CSV table of C-alpha atoms in Angstrom, one decimal:
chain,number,residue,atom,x,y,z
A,1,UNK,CA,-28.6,2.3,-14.6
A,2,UNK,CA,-25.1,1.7,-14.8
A,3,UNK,CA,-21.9,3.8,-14.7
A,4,UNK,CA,-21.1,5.8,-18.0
A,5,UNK,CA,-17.6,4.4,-18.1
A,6,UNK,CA,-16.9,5.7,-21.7
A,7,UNK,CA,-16.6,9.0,-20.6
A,8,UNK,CA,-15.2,7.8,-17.1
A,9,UNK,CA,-12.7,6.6,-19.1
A,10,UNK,CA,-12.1,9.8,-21.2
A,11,UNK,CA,-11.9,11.9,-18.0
A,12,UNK,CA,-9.2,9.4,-17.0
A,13,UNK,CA,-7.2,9.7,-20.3
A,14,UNK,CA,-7.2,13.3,-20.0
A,15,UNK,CA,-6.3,13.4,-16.8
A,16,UNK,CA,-3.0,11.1,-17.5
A,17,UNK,CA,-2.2,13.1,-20.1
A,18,UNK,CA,-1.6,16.7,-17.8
A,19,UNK,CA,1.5,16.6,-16.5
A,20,UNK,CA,1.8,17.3,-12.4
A,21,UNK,CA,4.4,15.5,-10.2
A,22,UNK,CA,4.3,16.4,-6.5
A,23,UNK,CA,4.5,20.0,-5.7
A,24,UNK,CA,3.5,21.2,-9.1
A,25,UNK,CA,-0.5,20.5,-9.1
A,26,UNK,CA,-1.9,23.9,-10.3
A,27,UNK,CA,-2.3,22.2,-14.3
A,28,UNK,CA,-4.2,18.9,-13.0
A,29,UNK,CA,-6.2,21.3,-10.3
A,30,UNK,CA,-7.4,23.4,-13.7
A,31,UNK,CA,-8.0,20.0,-15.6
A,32,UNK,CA,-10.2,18.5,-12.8
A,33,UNK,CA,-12.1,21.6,-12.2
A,34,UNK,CA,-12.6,22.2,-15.9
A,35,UNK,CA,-14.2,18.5,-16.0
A,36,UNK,CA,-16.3,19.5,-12.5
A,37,UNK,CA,-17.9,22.1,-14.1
A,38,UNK,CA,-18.7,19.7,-17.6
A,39,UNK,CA,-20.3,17.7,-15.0
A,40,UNK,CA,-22.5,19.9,-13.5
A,41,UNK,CA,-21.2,21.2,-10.8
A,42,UNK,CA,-21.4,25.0,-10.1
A,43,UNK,CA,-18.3,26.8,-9.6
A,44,UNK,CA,-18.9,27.9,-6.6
A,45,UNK,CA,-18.9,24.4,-5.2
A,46,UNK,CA,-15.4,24.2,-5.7
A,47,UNK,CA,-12.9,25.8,-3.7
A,48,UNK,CA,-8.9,25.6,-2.5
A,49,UNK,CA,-7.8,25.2,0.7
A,50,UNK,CA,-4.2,27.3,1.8
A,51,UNK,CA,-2.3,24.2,2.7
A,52,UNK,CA,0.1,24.9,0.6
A,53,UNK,CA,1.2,28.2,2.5
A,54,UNK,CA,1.9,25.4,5.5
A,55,UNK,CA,3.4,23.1,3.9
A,56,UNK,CA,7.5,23.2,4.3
A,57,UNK,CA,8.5,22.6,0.3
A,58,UNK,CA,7.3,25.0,-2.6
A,59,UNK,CA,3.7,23.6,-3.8
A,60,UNK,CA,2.1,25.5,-6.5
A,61,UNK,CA,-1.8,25.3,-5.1
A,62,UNK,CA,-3.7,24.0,-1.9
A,63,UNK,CA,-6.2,20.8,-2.0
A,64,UNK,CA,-9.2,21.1,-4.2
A,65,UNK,CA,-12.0,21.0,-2.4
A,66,UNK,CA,-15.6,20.0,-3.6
A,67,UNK,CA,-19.2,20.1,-1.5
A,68,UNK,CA,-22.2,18.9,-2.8
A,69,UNK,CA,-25.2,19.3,-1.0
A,70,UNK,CA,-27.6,16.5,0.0
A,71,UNK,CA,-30.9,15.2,-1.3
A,72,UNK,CA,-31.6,13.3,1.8
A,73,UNK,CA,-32.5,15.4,4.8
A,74,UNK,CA,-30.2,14.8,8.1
A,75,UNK,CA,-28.3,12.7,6.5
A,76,UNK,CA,-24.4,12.7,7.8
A,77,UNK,CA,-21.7,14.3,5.2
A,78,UNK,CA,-19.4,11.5,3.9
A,79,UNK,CA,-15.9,12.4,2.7
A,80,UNK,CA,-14.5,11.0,-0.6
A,81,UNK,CA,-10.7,11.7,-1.3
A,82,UNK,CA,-7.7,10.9,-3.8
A,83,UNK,CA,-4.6,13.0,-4.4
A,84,UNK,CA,-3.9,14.7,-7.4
A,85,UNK,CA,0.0,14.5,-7.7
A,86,UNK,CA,2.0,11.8,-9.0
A,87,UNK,CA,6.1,11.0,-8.7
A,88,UNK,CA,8.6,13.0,-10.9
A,89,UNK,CA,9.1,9.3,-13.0
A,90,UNK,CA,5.7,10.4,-14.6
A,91,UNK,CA,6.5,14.2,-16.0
A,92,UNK,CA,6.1,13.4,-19.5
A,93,UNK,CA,3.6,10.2,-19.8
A,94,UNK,CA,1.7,9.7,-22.8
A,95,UNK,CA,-1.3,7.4,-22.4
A,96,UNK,CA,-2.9,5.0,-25.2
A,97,UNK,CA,-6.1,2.8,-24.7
A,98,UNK,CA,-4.8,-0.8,-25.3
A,99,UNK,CA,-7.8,-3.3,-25.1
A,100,UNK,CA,-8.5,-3.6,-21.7
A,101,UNK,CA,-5.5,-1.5,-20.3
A,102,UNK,CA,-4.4,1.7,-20.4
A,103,UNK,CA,-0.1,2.1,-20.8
A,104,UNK,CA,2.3,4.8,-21.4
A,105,UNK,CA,3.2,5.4,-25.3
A,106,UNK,CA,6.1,7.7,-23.8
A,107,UNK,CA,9.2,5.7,-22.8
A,108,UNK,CA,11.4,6.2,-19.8
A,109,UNK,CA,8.5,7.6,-17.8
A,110,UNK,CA,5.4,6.0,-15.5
A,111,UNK,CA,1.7,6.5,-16.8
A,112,UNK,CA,0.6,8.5,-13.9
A,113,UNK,CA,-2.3,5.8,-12.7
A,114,UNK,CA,-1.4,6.4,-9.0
A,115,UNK,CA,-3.7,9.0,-8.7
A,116,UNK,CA,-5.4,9.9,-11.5
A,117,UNK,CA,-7.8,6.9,-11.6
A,118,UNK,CA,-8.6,8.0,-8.1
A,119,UNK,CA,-9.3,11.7,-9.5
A,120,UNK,CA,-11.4,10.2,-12.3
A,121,UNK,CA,-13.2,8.5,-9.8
A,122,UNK,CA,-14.4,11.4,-7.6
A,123,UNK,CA,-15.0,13.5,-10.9
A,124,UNK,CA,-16.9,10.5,-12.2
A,125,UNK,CA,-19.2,10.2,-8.8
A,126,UNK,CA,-19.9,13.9,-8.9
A,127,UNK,CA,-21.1,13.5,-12.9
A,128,UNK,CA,-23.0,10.3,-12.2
A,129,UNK,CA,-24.7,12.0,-9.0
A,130,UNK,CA,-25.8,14.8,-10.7
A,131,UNK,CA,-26.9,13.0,-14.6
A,132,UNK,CA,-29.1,10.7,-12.5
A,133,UNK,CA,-30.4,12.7,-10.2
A,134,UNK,CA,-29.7,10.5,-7.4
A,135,UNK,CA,-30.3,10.4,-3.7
A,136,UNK,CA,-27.4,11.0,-1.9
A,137,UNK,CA,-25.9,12.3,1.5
A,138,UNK,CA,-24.3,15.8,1.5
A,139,UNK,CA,-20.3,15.0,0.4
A,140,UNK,CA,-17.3,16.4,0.1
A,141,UNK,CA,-14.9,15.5,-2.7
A,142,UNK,CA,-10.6,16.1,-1.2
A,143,UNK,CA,-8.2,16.4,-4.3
A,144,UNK,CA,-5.1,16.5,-2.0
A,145,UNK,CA,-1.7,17.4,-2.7
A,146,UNK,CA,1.9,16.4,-2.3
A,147,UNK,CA,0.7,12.9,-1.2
A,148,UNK,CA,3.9,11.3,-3.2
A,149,UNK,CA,6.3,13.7,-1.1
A,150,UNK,CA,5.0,13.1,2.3
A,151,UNK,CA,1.1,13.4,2.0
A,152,UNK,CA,1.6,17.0,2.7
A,153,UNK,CA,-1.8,18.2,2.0
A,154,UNK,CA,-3.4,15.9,4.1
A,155,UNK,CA,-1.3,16.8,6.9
A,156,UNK,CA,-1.9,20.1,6.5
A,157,UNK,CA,-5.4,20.3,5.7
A,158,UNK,CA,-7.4,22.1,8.2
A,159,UNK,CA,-10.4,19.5,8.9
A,160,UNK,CA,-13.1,22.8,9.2
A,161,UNK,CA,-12.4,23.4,5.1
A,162,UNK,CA,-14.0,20.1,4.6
A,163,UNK,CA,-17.4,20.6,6.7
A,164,UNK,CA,-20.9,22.3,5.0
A,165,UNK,CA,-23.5,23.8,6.6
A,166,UNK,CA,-24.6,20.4,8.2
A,167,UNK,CA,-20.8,20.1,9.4
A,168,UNK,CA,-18.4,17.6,8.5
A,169,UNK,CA,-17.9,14.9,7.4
A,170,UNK,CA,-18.5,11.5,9.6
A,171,UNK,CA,-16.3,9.3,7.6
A,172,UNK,CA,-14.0,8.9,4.2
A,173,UNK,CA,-13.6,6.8,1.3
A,174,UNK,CA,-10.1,7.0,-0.1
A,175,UNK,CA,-9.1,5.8,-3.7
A,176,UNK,CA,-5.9,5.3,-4.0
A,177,UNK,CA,-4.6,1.6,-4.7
A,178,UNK,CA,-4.7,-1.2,-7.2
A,179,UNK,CA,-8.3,-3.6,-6.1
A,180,UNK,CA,-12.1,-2.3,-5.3
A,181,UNK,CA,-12.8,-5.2,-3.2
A,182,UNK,CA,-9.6,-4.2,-1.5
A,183,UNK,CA,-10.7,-2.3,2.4
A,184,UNK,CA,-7.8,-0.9,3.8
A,185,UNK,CA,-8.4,-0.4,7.3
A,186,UNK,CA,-4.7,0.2,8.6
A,187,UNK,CA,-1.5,1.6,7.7
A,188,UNK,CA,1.9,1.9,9.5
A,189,UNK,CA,3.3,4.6,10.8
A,190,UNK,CA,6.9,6.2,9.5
A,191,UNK,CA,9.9,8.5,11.3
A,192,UNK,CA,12.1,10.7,8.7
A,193,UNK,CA,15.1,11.0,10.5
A,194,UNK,CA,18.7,12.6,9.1
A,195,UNK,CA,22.2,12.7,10.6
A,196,UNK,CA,24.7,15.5,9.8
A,197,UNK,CA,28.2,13.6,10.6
A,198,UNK,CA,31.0,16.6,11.4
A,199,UNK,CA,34.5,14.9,11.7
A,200,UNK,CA,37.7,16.5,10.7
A,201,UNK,CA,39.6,17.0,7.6
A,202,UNK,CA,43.3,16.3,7.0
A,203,UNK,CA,45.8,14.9,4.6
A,204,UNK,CA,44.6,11.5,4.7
A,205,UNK,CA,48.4,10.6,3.2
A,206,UNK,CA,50.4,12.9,5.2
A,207,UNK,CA,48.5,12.6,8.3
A,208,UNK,CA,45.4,11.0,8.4
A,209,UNK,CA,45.5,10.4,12.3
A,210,UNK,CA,45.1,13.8,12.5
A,211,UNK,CA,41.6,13.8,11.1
A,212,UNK,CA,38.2,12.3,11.9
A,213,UNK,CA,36.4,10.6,9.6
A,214,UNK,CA,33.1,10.8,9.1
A,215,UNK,CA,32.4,8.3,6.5
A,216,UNK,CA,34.1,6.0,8.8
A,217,UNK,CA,31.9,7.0,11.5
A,218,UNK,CA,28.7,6.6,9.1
A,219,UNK,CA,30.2,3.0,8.4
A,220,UNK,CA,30.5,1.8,12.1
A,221,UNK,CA,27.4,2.8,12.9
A,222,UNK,CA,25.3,1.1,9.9
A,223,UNK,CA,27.3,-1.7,11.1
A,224,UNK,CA,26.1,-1.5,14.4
A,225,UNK,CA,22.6,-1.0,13.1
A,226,UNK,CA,22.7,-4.2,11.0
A,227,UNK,CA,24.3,-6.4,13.8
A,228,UNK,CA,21.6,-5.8,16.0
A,229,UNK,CA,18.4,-6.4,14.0
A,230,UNK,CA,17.4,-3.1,12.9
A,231,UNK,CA,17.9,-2.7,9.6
A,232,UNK,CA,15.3,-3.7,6.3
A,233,UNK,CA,12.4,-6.2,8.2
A,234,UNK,CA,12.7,-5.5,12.0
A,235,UNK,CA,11.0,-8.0,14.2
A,236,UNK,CA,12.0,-7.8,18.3
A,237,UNK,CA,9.7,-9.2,20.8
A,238,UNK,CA,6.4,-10.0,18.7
A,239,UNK,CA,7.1,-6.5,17.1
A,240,UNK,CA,7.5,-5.9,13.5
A,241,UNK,CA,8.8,-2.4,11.7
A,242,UNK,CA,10.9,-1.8,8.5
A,243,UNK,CA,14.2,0.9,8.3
A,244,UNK,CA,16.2,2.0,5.5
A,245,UNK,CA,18.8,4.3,4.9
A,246,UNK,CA,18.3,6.3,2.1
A,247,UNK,CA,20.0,9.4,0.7
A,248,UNK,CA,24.1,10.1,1.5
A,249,UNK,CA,25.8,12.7,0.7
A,250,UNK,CA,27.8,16.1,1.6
A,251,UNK,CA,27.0,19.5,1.9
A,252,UNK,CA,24.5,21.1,-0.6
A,253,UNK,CA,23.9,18.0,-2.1
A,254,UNK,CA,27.0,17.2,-3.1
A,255,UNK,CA,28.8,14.0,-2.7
A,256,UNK,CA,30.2,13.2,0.7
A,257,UNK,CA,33.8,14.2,1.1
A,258,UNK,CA,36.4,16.4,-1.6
A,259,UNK,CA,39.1,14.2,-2.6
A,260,UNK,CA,40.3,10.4,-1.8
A,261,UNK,CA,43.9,11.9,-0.3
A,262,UNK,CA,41.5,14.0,2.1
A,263,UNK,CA,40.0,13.0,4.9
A,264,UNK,CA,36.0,13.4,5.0
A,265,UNK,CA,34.9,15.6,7.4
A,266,UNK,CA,31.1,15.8,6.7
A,267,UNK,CA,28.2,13.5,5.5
A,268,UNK,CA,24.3,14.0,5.6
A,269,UNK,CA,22.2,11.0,6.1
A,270,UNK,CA,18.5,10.5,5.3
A,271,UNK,CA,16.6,7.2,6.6
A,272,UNK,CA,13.1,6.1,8.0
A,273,UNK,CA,11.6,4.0,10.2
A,274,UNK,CA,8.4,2.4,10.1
A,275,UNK,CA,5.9,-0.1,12.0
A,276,UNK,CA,2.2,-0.5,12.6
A,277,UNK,CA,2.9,-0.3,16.6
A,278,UNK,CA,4.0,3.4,17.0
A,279,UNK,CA,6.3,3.0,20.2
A,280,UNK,CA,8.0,0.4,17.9
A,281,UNK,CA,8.7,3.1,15.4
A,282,UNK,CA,10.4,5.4,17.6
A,283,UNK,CA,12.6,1.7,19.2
A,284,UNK,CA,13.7,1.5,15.4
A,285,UNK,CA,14.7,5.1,15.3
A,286,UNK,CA,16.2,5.9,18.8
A,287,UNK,CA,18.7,2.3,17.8
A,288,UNK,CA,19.6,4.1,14.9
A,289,UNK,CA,20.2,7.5,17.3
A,290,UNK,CA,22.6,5.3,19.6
A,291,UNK,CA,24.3,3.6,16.8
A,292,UNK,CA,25.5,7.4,15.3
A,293,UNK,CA,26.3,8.4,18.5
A,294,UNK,CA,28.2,5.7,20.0
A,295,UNK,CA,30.7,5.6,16.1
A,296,UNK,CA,31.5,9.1,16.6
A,297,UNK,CA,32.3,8.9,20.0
A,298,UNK,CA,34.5,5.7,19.0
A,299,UNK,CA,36.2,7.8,15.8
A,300,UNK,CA,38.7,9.9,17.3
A,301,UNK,CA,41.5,11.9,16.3
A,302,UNK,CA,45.5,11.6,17.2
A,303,UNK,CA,44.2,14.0,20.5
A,304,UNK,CA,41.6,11.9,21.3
A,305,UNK,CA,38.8,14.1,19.9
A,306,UNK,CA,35.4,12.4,18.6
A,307,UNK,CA,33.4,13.1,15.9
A,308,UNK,CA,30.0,14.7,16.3
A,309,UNK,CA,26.3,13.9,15.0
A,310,UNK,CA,23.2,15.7,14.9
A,311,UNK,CA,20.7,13.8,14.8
A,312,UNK,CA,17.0,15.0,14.0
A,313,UNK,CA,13.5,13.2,13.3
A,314,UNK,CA,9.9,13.9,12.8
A,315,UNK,CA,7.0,11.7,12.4
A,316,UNK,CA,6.2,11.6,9.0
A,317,UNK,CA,2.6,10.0,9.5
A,318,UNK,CA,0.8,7.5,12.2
A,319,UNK,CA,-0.2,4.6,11.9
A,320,UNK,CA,-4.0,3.2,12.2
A,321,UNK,CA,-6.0,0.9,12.2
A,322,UNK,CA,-9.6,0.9,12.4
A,323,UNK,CA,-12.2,-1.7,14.0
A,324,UNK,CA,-13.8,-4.5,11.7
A,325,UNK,CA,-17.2,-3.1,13.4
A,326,UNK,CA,-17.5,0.6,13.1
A,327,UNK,CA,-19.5,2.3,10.6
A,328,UNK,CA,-16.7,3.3,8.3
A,329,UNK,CA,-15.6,-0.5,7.8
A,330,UNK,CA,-19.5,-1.8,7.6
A,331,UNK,CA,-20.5,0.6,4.7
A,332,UNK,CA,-17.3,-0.3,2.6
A,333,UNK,CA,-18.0,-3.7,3.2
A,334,UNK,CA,-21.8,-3.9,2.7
A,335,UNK,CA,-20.8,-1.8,-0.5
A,336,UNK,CA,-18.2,-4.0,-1.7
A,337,UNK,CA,-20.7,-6.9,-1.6
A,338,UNK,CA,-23.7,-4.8,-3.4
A,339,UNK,CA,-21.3,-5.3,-6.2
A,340,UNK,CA,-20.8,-8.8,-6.3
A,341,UNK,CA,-17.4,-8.7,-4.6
A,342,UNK,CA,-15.5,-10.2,-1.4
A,343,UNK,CA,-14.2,-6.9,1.1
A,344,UNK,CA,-10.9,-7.9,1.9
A,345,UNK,CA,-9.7,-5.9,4.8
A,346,UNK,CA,-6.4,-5.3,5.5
A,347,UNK,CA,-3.8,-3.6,6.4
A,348,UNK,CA,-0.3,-1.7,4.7
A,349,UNK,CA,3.3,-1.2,4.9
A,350,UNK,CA,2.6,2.4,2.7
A,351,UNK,CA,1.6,5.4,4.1
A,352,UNK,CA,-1.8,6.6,2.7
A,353,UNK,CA,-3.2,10.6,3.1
A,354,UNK,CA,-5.8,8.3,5.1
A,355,UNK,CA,-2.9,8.4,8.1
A,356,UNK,CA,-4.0,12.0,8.5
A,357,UNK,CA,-7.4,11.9,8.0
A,358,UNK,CA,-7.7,9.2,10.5
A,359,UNK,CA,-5.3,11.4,12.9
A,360,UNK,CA,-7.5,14.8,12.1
A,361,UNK,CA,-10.3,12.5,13.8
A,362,UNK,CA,-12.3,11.2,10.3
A,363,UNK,CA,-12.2,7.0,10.3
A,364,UNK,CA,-11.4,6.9,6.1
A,365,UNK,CA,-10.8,3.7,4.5
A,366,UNK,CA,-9.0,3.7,1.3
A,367,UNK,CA,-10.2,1.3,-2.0
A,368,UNK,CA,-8.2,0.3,-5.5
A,369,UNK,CA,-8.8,1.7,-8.7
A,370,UNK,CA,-7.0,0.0,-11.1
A,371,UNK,CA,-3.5,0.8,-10.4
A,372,UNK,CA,-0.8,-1.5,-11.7
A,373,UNK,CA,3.3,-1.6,-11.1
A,374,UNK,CA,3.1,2.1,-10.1
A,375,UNK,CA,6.0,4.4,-9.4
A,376,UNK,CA,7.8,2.4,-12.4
A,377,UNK,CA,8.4,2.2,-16.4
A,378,UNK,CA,5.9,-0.3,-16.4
A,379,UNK,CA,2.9,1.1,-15.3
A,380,UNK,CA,-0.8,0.2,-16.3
A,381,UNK,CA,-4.2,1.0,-15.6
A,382,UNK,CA,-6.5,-1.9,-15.4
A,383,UNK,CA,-9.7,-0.7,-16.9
A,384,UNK,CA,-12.2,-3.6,-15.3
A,385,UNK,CA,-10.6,-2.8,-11.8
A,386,UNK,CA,-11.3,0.6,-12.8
A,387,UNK,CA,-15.0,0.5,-13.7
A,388,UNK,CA,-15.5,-1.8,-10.6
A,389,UNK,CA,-14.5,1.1,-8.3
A,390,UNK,CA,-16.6,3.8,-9.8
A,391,UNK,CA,-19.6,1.4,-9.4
A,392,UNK,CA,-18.4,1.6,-5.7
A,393,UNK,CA,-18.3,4.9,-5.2
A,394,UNK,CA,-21.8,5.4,-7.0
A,395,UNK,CA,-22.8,2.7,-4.1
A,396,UNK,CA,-20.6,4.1,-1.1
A,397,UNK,CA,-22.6,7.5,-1.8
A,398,UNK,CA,-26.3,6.1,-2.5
A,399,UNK,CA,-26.0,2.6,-1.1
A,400,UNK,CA,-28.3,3.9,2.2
A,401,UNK,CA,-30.8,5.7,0.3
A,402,UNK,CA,-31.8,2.5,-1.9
């Protein structure tokens, strides 16, 4: 029996249609628990995690947890998970059925597809699963949040929320991308870091060697960065990584420095670093470290006082990669190929919320679902892709009790 995409497809209008950019969830969370319980699903199934309490930047609600019970006795519980926020270009998006495609009727804004076709998906498997009555391990459907800010509520997810009374789950099937046949088995890993530049203010016409600039000492050290390899593709000794340098500015989120005829004493810095090797990662960041502090030690004042920097980093995620043989990898593949597909594993430059579901010990891959020029004006749902990867969840769930 196949997939009722027309209401599939329904849920997935809906869904694009409530507004919730990172941080803000609590209206989708209501949405995809009023289309849980349409489904079937009793309320007390459903449940929210306090991740949000953890989590360092205001966010309305926790992650949405489902659990379903089995039908097949001692069978392990598999994990299926998506996130539920999308970037602040979507607040706003108006979605209209075009043929095979769903776009954004609402100019100046994205559609929203990254993830809501991965929440449709999940709702869909839980409607499909209970309609047809069929055989299935005991699951647990993740609706994270924060994913587009940092994939907060994965990190912050305590894995004992996701276990039943058979205890948790043995692996993970993660939508969250553009192809079904698409396996990702890998991601890279990424350092946040920031530098807080102090120089010295003075009348940059009067007497500007009495100052210490710290735009100049921003400068010498992006210079140094870029003369020695490390900045946009990084590749040193058979290793390969990415950096940027994003965000500068002053205090408070103003712009860096008060005046042209003053001498900047202050700029704030925001970057990243990322590779699939993790000691690589940190290589990218500590060069970065070294280049701030060797340009304020080189900017000096007419005493012969420095600058200063603070420099500060966290990982933001870890990188992964999970063997071609292990259970995880064969199930998505065989499922893939139940449907008439190729699996083509491979790996990202992206961080996905499987980072920390593969770090919090649970091997998740992560599949497409139709996604198409995300995070931009642009933006499209593919509706064939789409069907094709709630057939594959349907088989990921029931493909070993056939």
């Amino acid at each position: 029996m196949p997939v009722d995409t027309t209401a599939a497809v329904e849920r997935l209008m809906q869904f694009l249609a409530v507004p919730g950019i990172t941080g803000e969830e609590a209206g989708i969370a209501k949405e995809i628990q009023r289309a849980l319980k349409a489904a079937g699903v009793p309320a007390k199934a459903v449940a929210f995690d306090d991740a949000h309490a953890r989590i360092p930047l205001p966010t309305q609600t926790g992650n949405l947890i489902v659990k379903l019970p089995g039908t097949l006795k001692g069978a392990p519980r598999l994990l299926f998970m998506t996130h539920m926020d999308t970037v602040p270009l979507c607040a706003g998006a108006k979605p209209k059925l075009v043929g095979k495609q769903i776009v954004n009727d609402a100019s100046g804004a994205a559609l929203g597809g990254d993830n809501r076709t991965g929440c449709a998906v999940l709702v869909t498997l839980a409607a499909e699963l209970l309609a047809r009555g069929l055989p299935h391990p005991p699951l647990t459907l993740l609706f994270t949040v924060r994913e587009e800010s940092g994939l907060f509520g994965a990190r912050h997810l305590d894995p004992a929320a996701l276990a039943g009374p058979d205890g948790g789950p043995v692996m993970g099937f993660n939508f969250d991308g553009r192809a079904a046949a698409d396996v990702i088995v890998g991601a890279v890993g990424a350092d946040r870091w920031e530098v807080e530049i102090h120089g010295k203010a003075a009348h940059a016409g009067v007497a500007p060697e009495k100052g210490v600039s710290a735009t100049m000492i921003l400068a010498l050290a992006l210079a140094e960065v870029r003369a020695g390899g490390w900045f946009g593709k990084v590749v040193k000794d058979g290793s390969e990584g990415t950096s940027n340098v994003g965000p500068v500015g002053g205090a408070d989120g103003r712009c860096a420095g008060d005046a042209t005829n003053v001498v900047t004493d202050y700029v704030h810095v925001k970057g990243e670093s990322r590779s699939h090797d993790p000691k690589f990662v940190r290589q990218i960041t500590t060069a970065y470290k070294d280049a701030f502090a060797n340009a304020a030690a080189a900017v000096v004042d007419h005493e012969g006082k420095p600058g200063k920097v603070k420099f500060t980093t966290r990982a933001d995620y870890h990188p992964f990669r999970i063997k071609d043989n292990t259970p995880v990898v064969a199930r998505a593949s065989a499922a893939v190929s139940k449907l008439g597909m190729t699996p083509n594993l491979r790996t990202t430059n992206g961080g996905l919320d499987a980072n920390w579901m593969v770090k919090h010990g649970i091997p998740t891959v992560t599949f497409g679902a139709g996604q198409n020029d995300i995070h931009t004006v642009k933006e499209w749902v593919d509706l064939p892709e789409f069907e094709k990867a709630l057939e594959l969840a349907v088989e990921l769930a029931t493909g070993t009790a056939k």
